[in-house]
mmCIF file with all atom_site columns, C-alpha atoms in Angstrom:
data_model
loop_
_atom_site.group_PDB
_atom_site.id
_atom_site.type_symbol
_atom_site.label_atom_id
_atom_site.label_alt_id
_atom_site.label_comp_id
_atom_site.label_asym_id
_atom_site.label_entity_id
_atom_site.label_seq_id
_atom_site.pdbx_PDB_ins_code
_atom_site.Cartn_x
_atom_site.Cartn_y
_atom_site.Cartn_z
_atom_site.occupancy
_atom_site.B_iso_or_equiv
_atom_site.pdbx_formal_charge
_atom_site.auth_seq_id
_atom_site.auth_comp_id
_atom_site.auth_asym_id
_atom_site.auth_atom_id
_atom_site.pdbx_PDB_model_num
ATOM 1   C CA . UNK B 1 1   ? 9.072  -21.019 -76.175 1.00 83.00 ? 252 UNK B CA 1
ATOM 2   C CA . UNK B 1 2   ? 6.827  -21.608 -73.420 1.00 93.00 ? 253 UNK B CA 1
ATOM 3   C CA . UNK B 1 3   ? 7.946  -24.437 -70.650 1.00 96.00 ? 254 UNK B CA 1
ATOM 4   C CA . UNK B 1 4   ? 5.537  -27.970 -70.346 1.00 96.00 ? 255 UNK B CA 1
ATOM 5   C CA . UNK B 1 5   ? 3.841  -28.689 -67.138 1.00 95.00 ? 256 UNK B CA 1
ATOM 6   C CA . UNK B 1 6   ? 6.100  -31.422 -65.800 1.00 94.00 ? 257 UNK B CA 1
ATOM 7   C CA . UNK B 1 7   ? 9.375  -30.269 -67.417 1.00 95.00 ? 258 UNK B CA 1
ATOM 8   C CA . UNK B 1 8   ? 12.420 -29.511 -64.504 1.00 96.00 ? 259 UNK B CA 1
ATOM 9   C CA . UNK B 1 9   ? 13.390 -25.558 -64.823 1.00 96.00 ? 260 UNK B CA 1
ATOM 10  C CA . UNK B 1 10  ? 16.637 -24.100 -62.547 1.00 97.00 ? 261 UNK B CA 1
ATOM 11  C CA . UNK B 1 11  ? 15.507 -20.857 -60.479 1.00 98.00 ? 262 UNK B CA 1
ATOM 12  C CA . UNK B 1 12  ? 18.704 -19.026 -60.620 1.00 97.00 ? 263 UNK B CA 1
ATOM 13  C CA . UNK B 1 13  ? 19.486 -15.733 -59.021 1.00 98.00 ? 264 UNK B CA 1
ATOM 14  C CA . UNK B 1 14  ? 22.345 -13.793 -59.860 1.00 98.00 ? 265 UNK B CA 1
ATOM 15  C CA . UNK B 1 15  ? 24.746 -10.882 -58.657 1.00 97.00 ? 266 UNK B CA 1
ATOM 16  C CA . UNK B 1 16  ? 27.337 -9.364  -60.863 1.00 97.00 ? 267 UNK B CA 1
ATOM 17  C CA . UNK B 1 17  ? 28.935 -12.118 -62.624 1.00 97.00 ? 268 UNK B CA 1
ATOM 18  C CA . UNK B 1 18  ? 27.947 -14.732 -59.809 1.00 97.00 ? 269 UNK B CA 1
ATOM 19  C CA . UNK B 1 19  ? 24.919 -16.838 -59.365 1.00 98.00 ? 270 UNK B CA 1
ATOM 20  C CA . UNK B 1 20  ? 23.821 -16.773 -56.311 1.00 98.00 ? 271 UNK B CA 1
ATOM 21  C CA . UNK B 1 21  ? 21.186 -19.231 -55.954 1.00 96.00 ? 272 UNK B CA 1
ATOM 22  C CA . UNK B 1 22  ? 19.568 -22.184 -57.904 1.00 97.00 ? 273 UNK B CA 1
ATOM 23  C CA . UNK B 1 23  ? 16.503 -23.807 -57.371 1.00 97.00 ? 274 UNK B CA 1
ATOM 24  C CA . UNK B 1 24  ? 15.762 -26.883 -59.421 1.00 97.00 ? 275 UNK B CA 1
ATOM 25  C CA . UNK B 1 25  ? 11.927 -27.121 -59.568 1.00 97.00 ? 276 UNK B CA 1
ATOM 26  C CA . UNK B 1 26  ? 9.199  -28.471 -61.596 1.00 97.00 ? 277 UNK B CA 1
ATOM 27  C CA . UNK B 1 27  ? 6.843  -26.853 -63.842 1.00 97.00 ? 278 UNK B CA 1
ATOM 28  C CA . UNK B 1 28  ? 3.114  -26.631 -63.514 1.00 97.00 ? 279 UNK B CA 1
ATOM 29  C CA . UNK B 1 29  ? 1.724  -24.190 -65.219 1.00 97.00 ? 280 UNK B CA 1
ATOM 30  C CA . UNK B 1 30  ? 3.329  -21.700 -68.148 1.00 98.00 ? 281 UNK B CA 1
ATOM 31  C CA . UNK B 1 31  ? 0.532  -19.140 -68.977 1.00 96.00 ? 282 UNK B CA 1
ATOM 32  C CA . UNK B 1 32  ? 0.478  -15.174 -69.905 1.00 95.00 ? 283 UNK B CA 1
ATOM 33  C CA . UNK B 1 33  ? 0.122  -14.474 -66.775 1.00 95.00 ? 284 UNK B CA 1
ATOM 34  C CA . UNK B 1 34  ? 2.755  -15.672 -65.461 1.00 97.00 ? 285 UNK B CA 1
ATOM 35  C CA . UNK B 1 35  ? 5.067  -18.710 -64.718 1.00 98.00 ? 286 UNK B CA 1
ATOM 36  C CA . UNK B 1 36  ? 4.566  -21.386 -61.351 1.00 98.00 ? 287 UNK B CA 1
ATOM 37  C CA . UNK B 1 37  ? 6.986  -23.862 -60.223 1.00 98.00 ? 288 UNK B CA 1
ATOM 38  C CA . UNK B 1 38  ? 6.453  -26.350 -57.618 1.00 97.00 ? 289 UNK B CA 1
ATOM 39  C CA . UNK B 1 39  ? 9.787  -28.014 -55.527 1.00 97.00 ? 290 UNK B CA 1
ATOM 40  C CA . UNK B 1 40  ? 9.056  -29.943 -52.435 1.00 96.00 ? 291 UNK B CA 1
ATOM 41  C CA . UNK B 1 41  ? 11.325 -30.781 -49.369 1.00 95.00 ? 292 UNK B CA 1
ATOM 42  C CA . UNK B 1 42  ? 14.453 -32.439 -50.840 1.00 94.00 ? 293 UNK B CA 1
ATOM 43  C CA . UNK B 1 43  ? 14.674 -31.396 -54.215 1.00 94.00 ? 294 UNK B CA 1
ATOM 44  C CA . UNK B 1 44  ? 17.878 -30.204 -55.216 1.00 96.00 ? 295 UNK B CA 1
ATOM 45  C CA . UNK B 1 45  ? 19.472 -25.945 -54.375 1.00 96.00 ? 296 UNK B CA 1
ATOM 46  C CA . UNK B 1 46  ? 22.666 -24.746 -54.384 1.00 96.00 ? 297 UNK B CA 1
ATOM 47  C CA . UNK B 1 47  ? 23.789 -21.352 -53.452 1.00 97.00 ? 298 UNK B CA 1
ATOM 48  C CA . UNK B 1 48  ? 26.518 -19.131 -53.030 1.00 98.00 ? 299 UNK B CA 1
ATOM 49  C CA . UNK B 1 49  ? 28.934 -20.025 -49.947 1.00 97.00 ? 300 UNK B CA 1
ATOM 50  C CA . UNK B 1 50  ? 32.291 -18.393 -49.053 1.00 97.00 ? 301 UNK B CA 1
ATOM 51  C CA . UNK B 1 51  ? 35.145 -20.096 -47.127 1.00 95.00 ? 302 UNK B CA 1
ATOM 52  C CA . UNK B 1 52  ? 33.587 -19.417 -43.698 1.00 95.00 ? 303 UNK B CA 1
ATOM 53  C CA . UNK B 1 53  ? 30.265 -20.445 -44.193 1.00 94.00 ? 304 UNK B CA 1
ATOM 54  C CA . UNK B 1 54  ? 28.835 -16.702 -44.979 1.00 96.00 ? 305 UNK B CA 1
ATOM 55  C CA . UNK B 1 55  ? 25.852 -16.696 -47.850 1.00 96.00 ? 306 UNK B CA 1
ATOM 56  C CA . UNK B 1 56  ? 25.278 -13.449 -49.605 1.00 95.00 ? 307 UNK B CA 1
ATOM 57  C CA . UNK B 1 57  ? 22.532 -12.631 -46.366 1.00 94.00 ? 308 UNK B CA 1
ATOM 58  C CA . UNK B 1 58  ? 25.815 -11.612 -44.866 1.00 95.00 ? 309 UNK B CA 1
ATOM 59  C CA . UNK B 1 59  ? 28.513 -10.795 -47.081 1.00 96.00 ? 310 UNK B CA 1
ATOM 60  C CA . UNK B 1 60  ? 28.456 -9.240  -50.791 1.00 97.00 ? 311 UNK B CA 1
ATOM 61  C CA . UNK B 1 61  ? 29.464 -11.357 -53.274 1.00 98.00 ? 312 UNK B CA 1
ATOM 62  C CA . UNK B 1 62  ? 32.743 -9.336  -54.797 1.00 97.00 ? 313 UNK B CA 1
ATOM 63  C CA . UNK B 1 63  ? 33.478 -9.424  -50.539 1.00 97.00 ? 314 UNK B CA 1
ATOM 64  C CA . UNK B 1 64  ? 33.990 -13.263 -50.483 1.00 97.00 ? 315 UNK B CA 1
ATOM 65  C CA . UNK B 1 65  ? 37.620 -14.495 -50.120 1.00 96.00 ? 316 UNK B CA 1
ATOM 66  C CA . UNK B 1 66  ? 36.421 -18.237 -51.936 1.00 97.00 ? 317 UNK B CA 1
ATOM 67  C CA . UNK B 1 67  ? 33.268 -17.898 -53.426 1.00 96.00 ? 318 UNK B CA 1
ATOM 68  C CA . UNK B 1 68  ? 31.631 -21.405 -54.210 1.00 96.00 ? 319 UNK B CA 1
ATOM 69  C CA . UNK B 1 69  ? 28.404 -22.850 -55.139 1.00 96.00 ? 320 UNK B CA 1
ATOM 70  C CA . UNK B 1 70  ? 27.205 -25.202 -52.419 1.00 95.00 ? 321 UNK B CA 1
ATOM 71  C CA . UNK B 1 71  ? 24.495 -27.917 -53.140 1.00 92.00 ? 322 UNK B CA 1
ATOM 72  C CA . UNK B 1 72  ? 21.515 -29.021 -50.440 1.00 88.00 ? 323 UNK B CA 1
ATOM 73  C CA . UNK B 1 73  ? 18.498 -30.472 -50.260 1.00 90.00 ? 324 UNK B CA 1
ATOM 74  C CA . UNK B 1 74  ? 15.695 -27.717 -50.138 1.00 93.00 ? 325 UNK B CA 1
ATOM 75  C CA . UNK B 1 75  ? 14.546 -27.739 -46.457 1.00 91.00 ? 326 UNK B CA 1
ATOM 76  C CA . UNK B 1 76  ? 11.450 -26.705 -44.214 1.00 92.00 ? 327 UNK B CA 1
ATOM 77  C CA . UNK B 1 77  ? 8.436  -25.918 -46.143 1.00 96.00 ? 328 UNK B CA 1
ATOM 78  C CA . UNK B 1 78  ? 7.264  -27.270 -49.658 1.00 97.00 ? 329 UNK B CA 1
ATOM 79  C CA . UNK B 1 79  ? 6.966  -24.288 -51.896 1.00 98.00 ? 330 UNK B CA 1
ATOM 80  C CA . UNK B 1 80  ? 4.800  -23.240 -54.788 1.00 98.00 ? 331 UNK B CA 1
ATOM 81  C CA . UNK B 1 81  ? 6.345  -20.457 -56.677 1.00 98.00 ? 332 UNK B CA 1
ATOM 82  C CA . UNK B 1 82  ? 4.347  -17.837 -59.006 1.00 98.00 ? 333 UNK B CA 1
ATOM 83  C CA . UNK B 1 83  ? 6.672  -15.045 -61.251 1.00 98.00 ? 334 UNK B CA 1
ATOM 84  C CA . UNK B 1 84  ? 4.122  -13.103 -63.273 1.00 98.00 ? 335 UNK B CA 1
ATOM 85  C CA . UNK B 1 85  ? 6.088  -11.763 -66.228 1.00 96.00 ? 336 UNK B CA 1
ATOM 86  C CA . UNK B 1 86  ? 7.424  -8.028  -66.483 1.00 97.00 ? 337 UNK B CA 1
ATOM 87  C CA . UNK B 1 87  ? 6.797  -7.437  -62.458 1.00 97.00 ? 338 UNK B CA 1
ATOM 88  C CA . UNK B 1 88  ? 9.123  -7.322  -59.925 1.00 98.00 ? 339 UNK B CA 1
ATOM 89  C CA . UNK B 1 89  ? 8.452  -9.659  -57.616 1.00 98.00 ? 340 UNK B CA 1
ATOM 90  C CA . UNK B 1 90  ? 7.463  -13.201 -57.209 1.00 98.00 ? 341 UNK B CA 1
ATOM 91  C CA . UNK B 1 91  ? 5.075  -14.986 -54.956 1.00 98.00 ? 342 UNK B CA 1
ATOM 92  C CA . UNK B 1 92  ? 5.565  -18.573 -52.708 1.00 98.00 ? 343 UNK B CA 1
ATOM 93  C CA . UNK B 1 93  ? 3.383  -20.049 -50.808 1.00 98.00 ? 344 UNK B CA 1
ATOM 94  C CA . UNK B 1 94  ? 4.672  -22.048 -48.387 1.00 98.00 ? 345 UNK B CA 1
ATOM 95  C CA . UNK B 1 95  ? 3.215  -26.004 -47.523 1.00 98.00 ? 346 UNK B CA 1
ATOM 96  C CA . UNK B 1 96  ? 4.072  -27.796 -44.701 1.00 96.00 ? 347 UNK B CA 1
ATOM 97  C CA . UNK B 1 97  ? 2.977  -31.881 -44.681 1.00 93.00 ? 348 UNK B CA 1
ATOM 98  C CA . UNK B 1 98  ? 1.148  -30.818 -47.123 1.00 93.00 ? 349 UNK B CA 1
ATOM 99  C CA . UNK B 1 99  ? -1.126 -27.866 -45.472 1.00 96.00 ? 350 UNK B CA 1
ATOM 100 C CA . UNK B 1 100 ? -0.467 -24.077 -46.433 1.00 98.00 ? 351 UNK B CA 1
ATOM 101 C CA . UNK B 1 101 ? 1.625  -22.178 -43.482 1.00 98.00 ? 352 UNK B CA 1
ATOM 102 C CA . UNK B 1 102 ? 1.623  -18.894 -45.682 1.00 98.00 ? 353 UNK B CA 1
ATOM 103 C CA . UNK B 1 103 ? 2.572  -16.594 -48.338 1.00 98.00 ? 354 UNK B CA 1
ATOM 104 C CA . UNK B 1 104 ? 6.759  -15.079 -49.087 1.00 98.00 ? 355 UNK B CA 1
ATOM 105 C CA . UNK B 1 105 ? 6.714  -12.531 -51.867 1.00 98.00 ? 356 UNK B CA 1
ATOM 106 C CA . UNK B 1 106 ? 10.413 -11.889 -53.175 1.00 98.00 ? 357 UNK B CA 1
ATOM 107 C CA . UNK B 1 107 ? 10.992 -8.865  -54.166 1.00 98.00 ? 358 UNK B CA 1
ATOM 108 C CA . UNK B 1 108 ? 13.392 -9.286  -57.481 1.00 98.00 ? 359 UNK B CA 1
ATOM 109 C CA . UNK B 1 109 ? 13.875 -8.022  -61.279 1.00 98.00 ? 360 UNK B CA 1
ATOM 110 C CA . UNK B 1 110 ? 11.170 -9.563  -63.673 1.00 98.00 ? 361 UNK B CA 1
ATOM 111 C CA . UNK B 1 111 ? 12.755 -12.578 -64.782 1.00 98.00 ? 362 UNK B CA 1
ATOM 112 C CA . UNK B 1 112 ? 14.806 -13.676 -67.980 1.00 97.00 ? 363 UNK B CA 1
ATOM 113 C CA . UNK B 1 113 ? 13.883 -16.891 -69.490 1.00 97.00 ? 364 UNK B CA 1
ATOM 114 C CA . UNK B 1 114 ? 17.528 -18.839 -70.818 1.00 94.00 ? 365 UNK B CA 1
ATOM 115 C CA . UNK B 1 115 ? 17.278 -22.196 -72.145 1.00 93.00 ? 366 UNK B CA 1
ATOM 116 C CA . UNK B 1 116 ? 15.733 -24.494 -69.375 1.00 94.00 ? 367 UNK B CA 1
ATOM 117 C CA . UNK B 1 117 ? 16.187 -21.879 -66.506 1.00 96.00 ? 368 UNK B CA 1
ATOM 118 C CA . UNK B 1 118 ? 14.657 -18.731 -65.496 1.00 98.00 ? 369 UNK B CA 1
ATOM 119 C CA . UNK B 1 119 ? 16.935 -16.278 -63.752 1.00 98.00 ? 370 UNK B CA 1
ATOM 120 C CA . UNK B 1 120 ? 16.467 -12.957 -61.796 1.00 98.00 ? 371 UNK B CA 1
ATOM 121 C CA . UNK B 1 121 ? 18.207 -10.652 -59.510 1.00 98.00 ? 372 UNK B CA 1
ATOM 122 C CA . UNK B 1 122 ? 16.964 -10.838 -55.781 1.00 98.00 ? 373 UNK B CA 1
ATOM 123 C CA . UNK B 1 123 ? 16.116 -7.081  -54.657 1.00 98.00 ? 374 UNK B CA 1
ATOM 124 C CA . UNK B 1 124 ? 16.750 -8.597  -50.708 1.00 98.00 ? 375 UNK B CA 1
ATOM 125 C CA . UNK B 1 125 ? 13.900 -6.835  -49.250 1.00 98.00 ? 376 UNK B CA 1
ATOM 126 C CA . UNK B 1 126 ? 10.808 -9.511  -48.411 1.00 98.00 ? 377 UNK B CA 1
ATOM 127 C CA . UNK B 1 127 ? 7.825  -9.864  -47.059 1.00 98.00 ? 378 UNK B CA 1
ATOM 128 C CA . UNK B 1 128 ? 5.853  -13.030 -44.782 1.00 98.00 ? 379 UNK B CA 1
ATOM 129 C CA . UNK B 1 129 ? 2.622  -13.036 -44.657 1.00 98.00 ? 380 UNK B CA 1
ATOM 130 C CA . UNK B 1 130 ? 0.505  -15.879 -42.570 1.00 98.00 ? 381 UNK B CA 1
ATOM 131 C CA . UNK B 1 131 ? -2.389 -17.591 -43.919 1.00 98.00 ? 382 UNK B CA 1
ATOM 132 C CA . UNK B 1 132 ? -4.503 -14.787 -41.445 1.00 97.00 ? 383 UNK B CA 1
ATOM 133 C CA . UNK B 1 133 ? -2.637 -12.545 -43.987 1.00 98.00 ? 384 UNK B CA 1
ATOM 134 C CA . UNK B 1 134 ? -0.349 -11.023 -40.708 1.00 98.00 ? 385 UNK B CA 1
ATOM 135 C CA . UNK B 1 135 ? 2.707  -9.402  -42.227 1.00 98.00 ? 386 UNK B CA 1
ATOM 136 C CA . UNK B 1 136 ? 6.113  -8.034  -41.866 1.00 98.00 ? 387 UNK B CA 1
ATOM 137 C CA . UNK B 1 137 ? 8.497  -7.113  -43.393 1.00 98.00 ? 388 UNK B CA 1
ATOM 138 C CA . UNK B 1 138 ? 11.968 -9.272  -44.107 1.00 98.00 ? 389 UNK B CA 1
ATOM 139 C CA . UNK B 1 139 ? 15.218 -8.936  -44.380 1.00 97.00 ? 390 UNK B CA 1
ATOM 140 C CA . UNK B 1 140 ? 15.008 -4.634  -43.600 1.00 97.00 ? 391 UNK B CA 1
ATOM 141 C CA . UNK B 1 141 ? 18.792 -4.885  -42.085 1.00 97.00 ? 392 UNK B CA 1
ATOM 142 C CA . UNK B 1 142 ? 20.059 -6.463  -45.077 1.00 97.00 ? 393 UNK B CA 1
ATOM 143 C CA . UNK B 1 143 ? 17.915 -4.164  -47.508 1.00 98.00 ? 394 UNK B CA 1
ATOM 144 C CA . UNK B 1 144 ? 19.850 -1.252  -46.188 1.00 97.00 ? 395 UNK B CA 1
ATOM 145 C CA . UNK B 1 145 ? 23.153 -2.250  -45.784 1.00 97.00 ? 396 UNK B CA 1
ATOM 146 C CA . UNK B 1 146 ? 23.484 -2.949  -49.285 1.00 97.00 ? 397 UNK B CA 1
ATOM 147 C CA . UNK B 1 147 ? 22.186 0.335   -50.387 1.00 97.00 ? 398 UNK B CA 1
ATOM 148 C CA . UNK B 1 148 ? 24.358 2.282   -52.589 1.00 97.00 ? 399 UNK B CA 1
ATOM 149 C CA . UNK B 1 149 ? 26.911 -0.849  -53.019 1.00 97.00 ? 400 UNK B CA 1
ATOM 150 C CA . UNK B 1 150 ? 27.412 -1.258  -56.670 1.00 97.00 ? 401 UNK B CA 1
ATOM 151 C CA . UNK B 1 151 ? 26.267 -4.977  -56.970 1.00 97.00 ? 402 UNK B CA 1
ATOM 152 C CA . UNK B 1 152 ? 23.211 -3.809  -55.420 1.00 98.00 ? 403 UNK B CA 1
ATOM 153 C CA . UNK B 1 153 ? 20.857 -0.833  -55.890 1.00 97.00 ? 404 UNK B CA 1
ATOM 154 C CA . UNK B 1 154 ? 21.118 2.918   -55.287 1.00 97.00 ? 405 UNK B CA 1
ATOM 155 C CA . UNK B 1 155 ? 18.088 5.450   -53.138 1.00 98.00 ? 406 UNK B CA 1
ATOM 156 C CA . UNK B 1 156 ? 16.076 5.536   -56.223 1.00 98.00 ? 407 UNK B CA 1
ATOM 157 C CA . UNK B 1 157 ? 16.458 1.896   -56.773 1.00 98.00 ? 408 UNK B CA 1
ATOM 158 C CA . UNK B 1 158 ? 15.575 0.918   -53.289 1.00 98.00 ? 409 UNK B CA 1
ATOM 159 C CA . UNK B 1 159 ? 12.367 3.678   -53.480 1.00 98.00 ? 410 UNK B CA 1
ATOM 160 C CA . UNK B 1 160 ? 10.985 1.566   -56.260 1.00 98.00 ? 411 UNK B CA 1
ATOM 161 C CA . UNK B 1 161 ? 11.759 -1.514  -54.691 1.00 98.00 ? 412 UNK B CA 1
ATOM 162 C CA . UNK B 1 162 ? 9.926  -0.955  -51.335 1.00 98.00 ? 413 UNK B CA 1
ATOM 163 C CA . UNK B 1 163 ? 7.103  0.838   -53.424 1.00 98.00 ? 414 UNK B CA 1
ATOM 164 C CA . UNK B 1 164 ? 7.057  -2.435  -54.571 1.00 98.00 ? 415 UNK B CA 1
ATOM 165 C CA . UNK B 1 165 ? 6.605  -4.179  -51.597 1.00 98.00 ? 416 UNK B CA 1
ATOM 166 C CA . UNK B 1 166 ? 3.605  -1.715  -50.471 1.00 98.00 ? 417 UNK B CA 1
ATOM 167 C CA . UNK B 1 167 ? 1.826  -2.241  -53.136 1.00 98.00 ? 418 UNK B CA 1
ATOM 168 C CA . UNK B 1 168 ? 1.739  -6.088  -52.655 1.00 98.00 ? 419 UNK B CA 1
ATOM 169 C CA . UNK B 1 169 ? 1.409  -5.112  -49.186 1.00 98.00 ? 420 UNK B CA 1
ATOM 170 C CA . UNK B 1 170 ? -1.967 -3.665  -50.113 1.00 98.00 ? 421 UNK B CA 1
ATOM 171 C CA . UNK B 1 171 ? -3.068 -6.841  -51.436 1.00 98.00 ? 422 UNK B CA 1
ATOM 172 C CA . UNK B 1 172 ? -2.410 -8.641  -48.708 1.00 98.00 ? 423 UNK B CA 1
ATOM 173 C CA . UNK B 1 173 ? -4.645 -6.956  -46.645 1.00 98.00 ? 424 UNK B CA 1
ATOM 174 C CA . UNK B 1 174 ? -7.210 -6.673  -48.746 1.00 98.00 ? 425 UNK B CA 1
ATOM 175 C CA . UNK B 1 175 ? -7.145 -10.453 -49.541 1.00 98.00 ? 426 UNK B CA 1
ATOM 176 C CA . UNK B 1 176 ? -6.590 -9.911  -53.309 1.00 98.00 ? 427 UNK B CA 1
ATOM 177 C CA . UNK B 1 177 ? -5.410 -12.019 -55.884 1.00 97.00 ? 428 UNK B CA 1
ATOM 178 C CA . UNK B 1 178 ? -2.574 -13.877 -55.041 1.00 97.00 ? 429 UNK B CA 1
ATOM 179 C CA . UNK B 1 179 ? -3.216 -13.524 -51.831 1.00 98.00 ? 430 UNK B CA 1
ATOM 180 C CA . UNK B 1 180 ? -7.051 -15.113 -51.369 1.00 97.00 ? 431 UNK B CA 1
ATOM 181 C CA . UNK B 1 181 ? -7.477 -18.628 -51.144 1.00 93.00 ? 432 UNK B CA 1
ATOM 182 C CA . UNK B 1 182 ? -6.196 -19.982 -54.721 1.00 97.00 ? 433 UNK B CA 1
ATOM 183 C CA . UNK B 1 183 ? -3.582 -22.665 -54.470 1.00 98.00 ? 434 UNK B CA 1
ATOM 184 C CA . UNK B 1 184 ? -3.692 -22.733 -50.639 1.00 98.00 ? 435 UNK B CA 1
ATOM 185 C CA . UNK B 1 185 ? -4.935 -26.325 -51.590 1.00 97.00 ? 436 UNK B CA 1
ATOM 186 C CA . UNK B 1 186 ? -2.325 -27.150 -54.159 1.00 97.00 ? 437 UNK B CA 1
ATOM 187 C CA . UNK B 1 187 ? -1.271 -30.853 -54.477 1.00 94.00 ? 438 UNK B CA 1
ATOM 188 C CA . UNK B 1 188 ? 1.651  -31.968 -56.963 1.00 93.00 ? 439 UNK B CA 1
ATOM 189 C CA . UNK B 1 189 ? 0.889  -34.708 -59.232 1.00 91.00 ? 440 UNK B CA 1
ATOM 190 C CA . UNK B 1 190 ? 1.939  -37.751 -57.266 1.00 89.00 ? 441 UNK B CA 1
ATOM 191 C CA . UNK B 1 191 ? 3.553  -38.938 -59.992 1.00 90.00 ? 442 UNK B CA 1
ATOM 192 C CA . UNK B 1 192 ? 6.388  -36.759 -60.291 1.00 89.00 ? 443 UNK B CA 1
ATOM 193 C CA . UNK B 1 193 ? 9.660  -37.290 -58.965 1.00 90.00 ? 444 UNK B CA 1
ATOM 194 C CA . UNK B 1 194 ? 11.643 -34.850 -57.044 1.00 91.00 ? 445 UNK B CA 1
ATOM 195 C CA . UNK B 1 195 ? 13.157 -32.474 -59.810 1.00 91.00 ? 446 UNK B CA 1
ATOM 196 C CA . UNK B 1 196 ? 17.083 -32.715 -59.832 1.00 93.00 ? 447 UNK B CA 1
ATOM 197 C CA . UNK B 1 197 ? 19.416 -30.439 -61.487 1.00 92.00 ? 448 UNK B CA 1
ATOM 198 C CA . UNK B 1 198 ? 20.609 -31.393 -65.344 1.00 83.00 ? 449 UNK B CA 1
ATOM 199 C CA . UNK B 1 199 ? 23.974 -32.877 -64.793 1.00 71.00 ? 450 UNK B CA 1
ATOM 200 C CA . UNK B 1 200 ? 25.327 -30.429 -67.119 1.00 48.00 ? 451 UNK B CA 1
ATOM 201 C CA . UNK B 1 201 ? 24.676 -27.024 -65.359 1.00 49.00 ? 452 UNK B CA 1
#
């Protein structure tokens, strides 16, 4: 069953037997070629927090002393989000009062569709790209850290995953699809309220 443009979806991430990260965000478009959700400043994410404050950027889940989900508003840039089916990887483009400050691909597993929520498993390895399509690479500390950690990915895991990565790469600099000018003008429908999680999660 395909989602309707409108309809609230939870972007969940998962580890193990922990979720890591939810993203409550709205629909816009559920097509063959892939899935893309809109949330704005403010609507509702929740993630993974231990005791101390640590997130799973610094500390493995199966690490944390008192693992707990945490709920925020979403913060900093608007975000459009784009997960072509069977891929591994997803696309954002990032809005700020409403102009576009630039592309995030997310390297992750293609994505599982359960009930109203979507959920993948982040690879940790990113890359930002500005709207002059300058990029780098994110999270590379993180990336190999985890490597070989059995939550995580082994050296052939991690070879496909940065593969990954360079061939998006490629398209970046060459200014391909996604990364040429569609939805840099993106506007939500006014209409639409800031998607909140179900109360029943």
């Amino acid at each position: 069953m395909r989602f309707q443009p409108g309809q609230t979806v939870t972007r969940r991430y998962l580890r193990g037997r922990w979720v890591m990260w939810e993203q409550a965000m709205r629909v816009i478009r559920d097509a063959p070629w892939g899935l893309l959700l809109w949330q704005p400043v403010g609507g509702d994410f929740a993630r993974l927090v231990d005791a101390d404050g640590s997130t799973g950027h610094e500390v493995p889940p199966d690490a944390m002393t008192a693992p707990r989900m945490v709920s925020s508003g979403w913060l900093h840039y608007d975000v459009l989000i784009l997960m072509p089916p069977g891929v591994a990887h997803a696309v954002w483009w990032f809005f700020r009062d409403g102009e576009f400050a630039g592309w995030y691909v997310n390297l992750e597993a293609p994505y599982v569709r359960r009930g109203d929520a979507v959920e993948t498993i982040d690879h940790v390895l990113d890359i930002v790209a500005t709207p002059r399509r300058e990029w780098r690479w994110k999270d590379e500390d993180e990336f190999a850290a985890r490597l070989g950690h059995p939550l995580y990915f082994d050296t052939d895991d991690a070879t496909r995953i940065r593969a990954e990565g360079e061939r998006l790469v490629k398209l970046i600099e060459a200014g391909e699809f996604p990364f040429d000018d569609t939805y840099t003008g993106f506007r939500p429908d006014p209409s639409w309220p800031v998607a909140r999680f179900p109360e029943a999660r």
